[in-house]
PDB file of C-alpha atoms in Angstrom:
ATOM      1  CA  MET A   1     -48.874 -39.933  23.395  1.00  0.00           C
ATOM      2  CA  HIS A   2     -50.364 -36.676  24.682  1.00  0.00           C
ATOM      3  CA  TRP A   3     -49.376 -33.635  26.679  1.00  0.00           C
ATOM      4  CA  TYR A   4     -50.832 -31.549  29.468  1.00  0.00           C
ATOM      5  CA  VAL A   5     -51.898 -28.013  28.529  1.00  0.00           C
ATOM      6  CA  ASN A   6     -51.606 -25.666  31.474  1.00  0.00           C
ATOM      7  CA  TYR A   7     -54.425 -23.111  31.596  1.00  0.00           C
ATOM      8  CA  PRO A   8     -54.858 -20.607  34.439  1.00  0.00           C
ATOM      9  CA  GLU A   9     -56.495 -22.042  37.547  1.00  0.00           C
ATOM     10  CA  SER A  10     -58.729 -19.041  38.067  1.00  0.00           C
ATOM     11  CA  GLU A  11     -62.325 -19.036  39.312  1.00  0.00           C
ATOM     12  CA  THR A  12     -63.276 -16.838  36.372  1.00  0.00           C
ATOM     13  CA  PHE A  13     -61.261 -18.442  33.556  1.00  0.00           C
ATOM     14  CA  PHE A  14     -63.421 -18.439  30.399  1.00  0.00           C
ATOM     15  CA  THR A  15     -61.975 -18.483  26.893  1.00  0.00           C
ATOM     16  CA  PRO A  16     -64.033 -18.834  23.699  1.00  0.00           C
ATOM     17  CA  VAL A  17     -62.174 -19.692  20.477  1.00  0.00           C
ATOM     18  CA  TYR A  18     -63.485 -19.858  16.907  1.00  0.00           C
ATOM     19  CA  ASN A  19     -61.657 -22.551  14.937  1.00  0.00           C
ATOM     20  CA  VAL A  20     -61.614 -22.887  11.142  1.00  0.00           C
ATOM     21  CA  ASP A  21     -60.120 -26.028   9.554  1.00  0.00           C
ATOM     22  CA  PHE A  22     -58.234 -26.602  12.790  1.00  0.00           C
ATOM     23  CA  SER A  23     -56.818 -29.863  14.143  1.00  0.00           C
ATOM     24  CA  TYR A  24     -55.139 -30.332  17.523  1.00  0.00           C
ATOM     25  CA  PRO A  25     -53.227 -33.375  18.824  1.00  0.00           C
ATOM     26  CA  ALA A  26     -54.059 -35.439  21.914  1.00  0.00           C
ATOM     27  CA  HIS A  27     -53.884 -33.396  25.123  1.00  0.00           C
ATOM     28  CA  LEU A  28     -55.582 -32.875  28.468  1.00  0.00           C
ATOM     29  CA  HIS A  29     -56.084 -30.043  30.950  1.00  0.00           C
ATOM     30  CA  GLY A  30     -57.979 -29.225  34.128  1.00  0.00           C
ATOM     31  CA  CYS A  31     -60.644 -27.085  32.427  1.00  0.00           C
ATOM     32  CA  LEU A  32     -64.066 -28.016  31.142  1.00  0.00           C
ATOM     33  CA  GLU A  33     -64.380 -27.719  27.386  1.00  0.00           C
ATOM     34  CA  VAL A  34     -67.426 -27.357  25.157  1.00  0.00           C
ATOM     35  CA  SER A  35     -67.172 -27.623  21.381  1.00  0.00           C
ATOM     36  CA  TYR A  36     -69.964 -26.778  18.953  1.00  0.00           C
ATOM     37  CA  CYS A  37     -69.782 -27.367  15.189  1.00  0.00           C
ATOM     38  CA  VAL A  38     -71.012 -24.559  12.930  1.00  0.00           C
ATOM     39  CA  SER A  39     -70.123 -25.985   9.497  1.00  0.00           C
ATOM     40  CA  GLY A  40     -68.335 -28.929   7.922  1.00  0.00           C
ATOM     41  CA  CYS A  41     -67.401 -31.599  10.439  1.00  0.00           C
ATOM     42  CA  VAL A  42     -64.773 -32.157  13.089  1.00  0.00           C
ATOM     43  CA  THR A  43     -63.713 -35.485  14.555  1.00  0.00           C
ATOM     44  CA  ILE A  44     -62.997 -35.610  18.271  1.00  0.00           C
ATOM     45  CA  VAL A  45     -61.297 -38.506  19.991  1.00  0.00           C
ATOM     46  CA  LEU A  46     -62.247 -38.511  23.666  1.00  0.00           C
ATOM     47  CA  ASP A  47     -61.070 -41.251  26.004  1.00  0.00           C
ATOM     48  CA  GLU A  48     -60.323 -43.519  22.998  1.00  0.00           C
ATOM     49  CA  GLN A  49     -63.834 -43.065  21.527  1.00  0.00           C
ATOM     50  CA  THR A  50     -64.344 -41.190  18.270  1.00  0.00           C
ATOM     51  CA  TYR A  51     -67.148 -38.663  17.803  1.00  0.00           C
ATOM     52  CA  THR A  52     -67.935 -36.719  14.639  1.00  0.00           C
ATOM     53  CA  LEU A  53     -69.590 -33.356  15.156  1.00  0.00           C
ATOM     54  CA  ASN A  54     -71.730 -32.068  12.318  1.00  0.00           C
ATOM     55  CA  PRO A  55     -73.350 -28.614  12.141  1.00  0.00           C
ATOM     56  CA  GLY A  56     -75.584 -28.009  15.146  1.00  0.00           C
ATOM     57  CA  GLU A  57     -73.926 -30.684  17.308  1.00  0.00           C
ATOM     58  CA  GLY A  58     -71.732 -30.198  20.354  1.00  0.00           C
ATOM     59  CA  ILE A  59     -69.810 -32.066  23.001  1.00  0.00           C
ATOM     60  CA  LEU A  60     -68.807 -31.452  26.623  1.00  0.00           C
ATOM     61  CA  ILE A  61     -65.311 -32.613  27.508  1.00  0.00           C
ATOM     62  CA  PRO A  62     -64.728 -33.135  31.238  1.00  0.00           C
ATOM     63  CA  PRO A  63     -61.489 -32.031  32.908  1.00  0.00           C
ATOM     64  CA  ASN A  64     -58.399 -34.232  32.685  1.00  0.00           C
ATOM     65  CA  MET A  65     -59.634 -36.451  29.836  1.00  0.00           C
ATOM     66  CA  VAL A  66     -57.335 -36.991  26.872  1.00  0.00           C
ATOM     67  CA  HIS A  67     -58.894 -35.595  23.701  1.00  0.00           C
ATOM     68  CA  SER A  68     -57.912 -34.438  20.219  1.00  0.00           C
ATOM     69  CA  TYR A  69     -59.482 -32.643  17.247  1.00  0.00           C
ATOM     70  CA  HIS A  70     -59.166 -33.489  13.571  1.00  0.00           C
ATOM     71  CA  THR A  71     -60.730 -31.741  10.574  1.00  0.00           C
ATOM     72  CA  PRO A  72     -60.993 -34.262   7.718  1.00  0.00           C
ATOM     73  CA  LYS A  73     -61.833 -31.688   5.000  1.00  0.00           C
ATOM     74  CA  THR A  74     -63.271 -28.457   6.329  1.00  0.00           C
ATOM     75  CA  SER A  75     -64.787 -27.270   9.580  1.00  0.00           C
ATOM     76  CA  ALA A  76     -65.792 -24.281  11.614  1.00  0.00           C
ATOM     77  CA  TYR A  77     -66.445 -24.827  15.310  1.00  0.00           C
ATOM     78  CA  TYR A  78     -66.391 -22.992  18.593  1.00  0.00           C
ATOM     79  CA  THR A  79     -64.418 -24.230  21.563  1.00  0.00           C
ATOM     80  CA  ILE A  80     -65.055 -22.748  24.979  1.00  0.00           C
ATOM     81  CA  LEU A  81     -62.636 -23.521  27.793  1.00  0.00           C
ATOM     82  CA  PHE A  82     -63.689 -22.583  31.292  1.00  0.00           C
ATOM     83  CA  SER A  83     -62.861 -23.141  34.923  1.00  0.00           C
ATOM     84  CA  ARG A  84     -64.615 -25.884  36.863  1.00  0.00           C
ATOM     85  CA  ASP A  85     -65.393 -23.193  39.433  1.00  0.00           C
ATOM     86  CA  LEU A  86     -67.894 -21.585  37.037  1.00  0.00           C
ATOM     87  CA  LEU A  87     -70.253 -24.571  37.432  1.00  0.00           C
ATOM     88  CA  PRO A  88     -71.584 -25.227  40.924  1.00  0.00           C
ATOM     89  CA  ASP A  89     -71.812 -28.816  42.162  1.00  0.00           C
TER      90      ASP A  89
END
């Protein structure tokens, strides 16, 4: 089960977040999302595939794909959510 997170549909929507030991359940939204691990590790389930980000690794999550975050022990990672309008075709 997952839910839809409603972020503003603005051409300039851009929100960086610094997460420490943070987990988040399955969800989706219309924004692009980039996550980059700084320390520890974070497990991301994206479209039923599991990825583990270690320091220096990142992932791009396309719009409207179910994904979740889980910190097994400890983690620090950035998540940047931004409007699809910020990237030209």
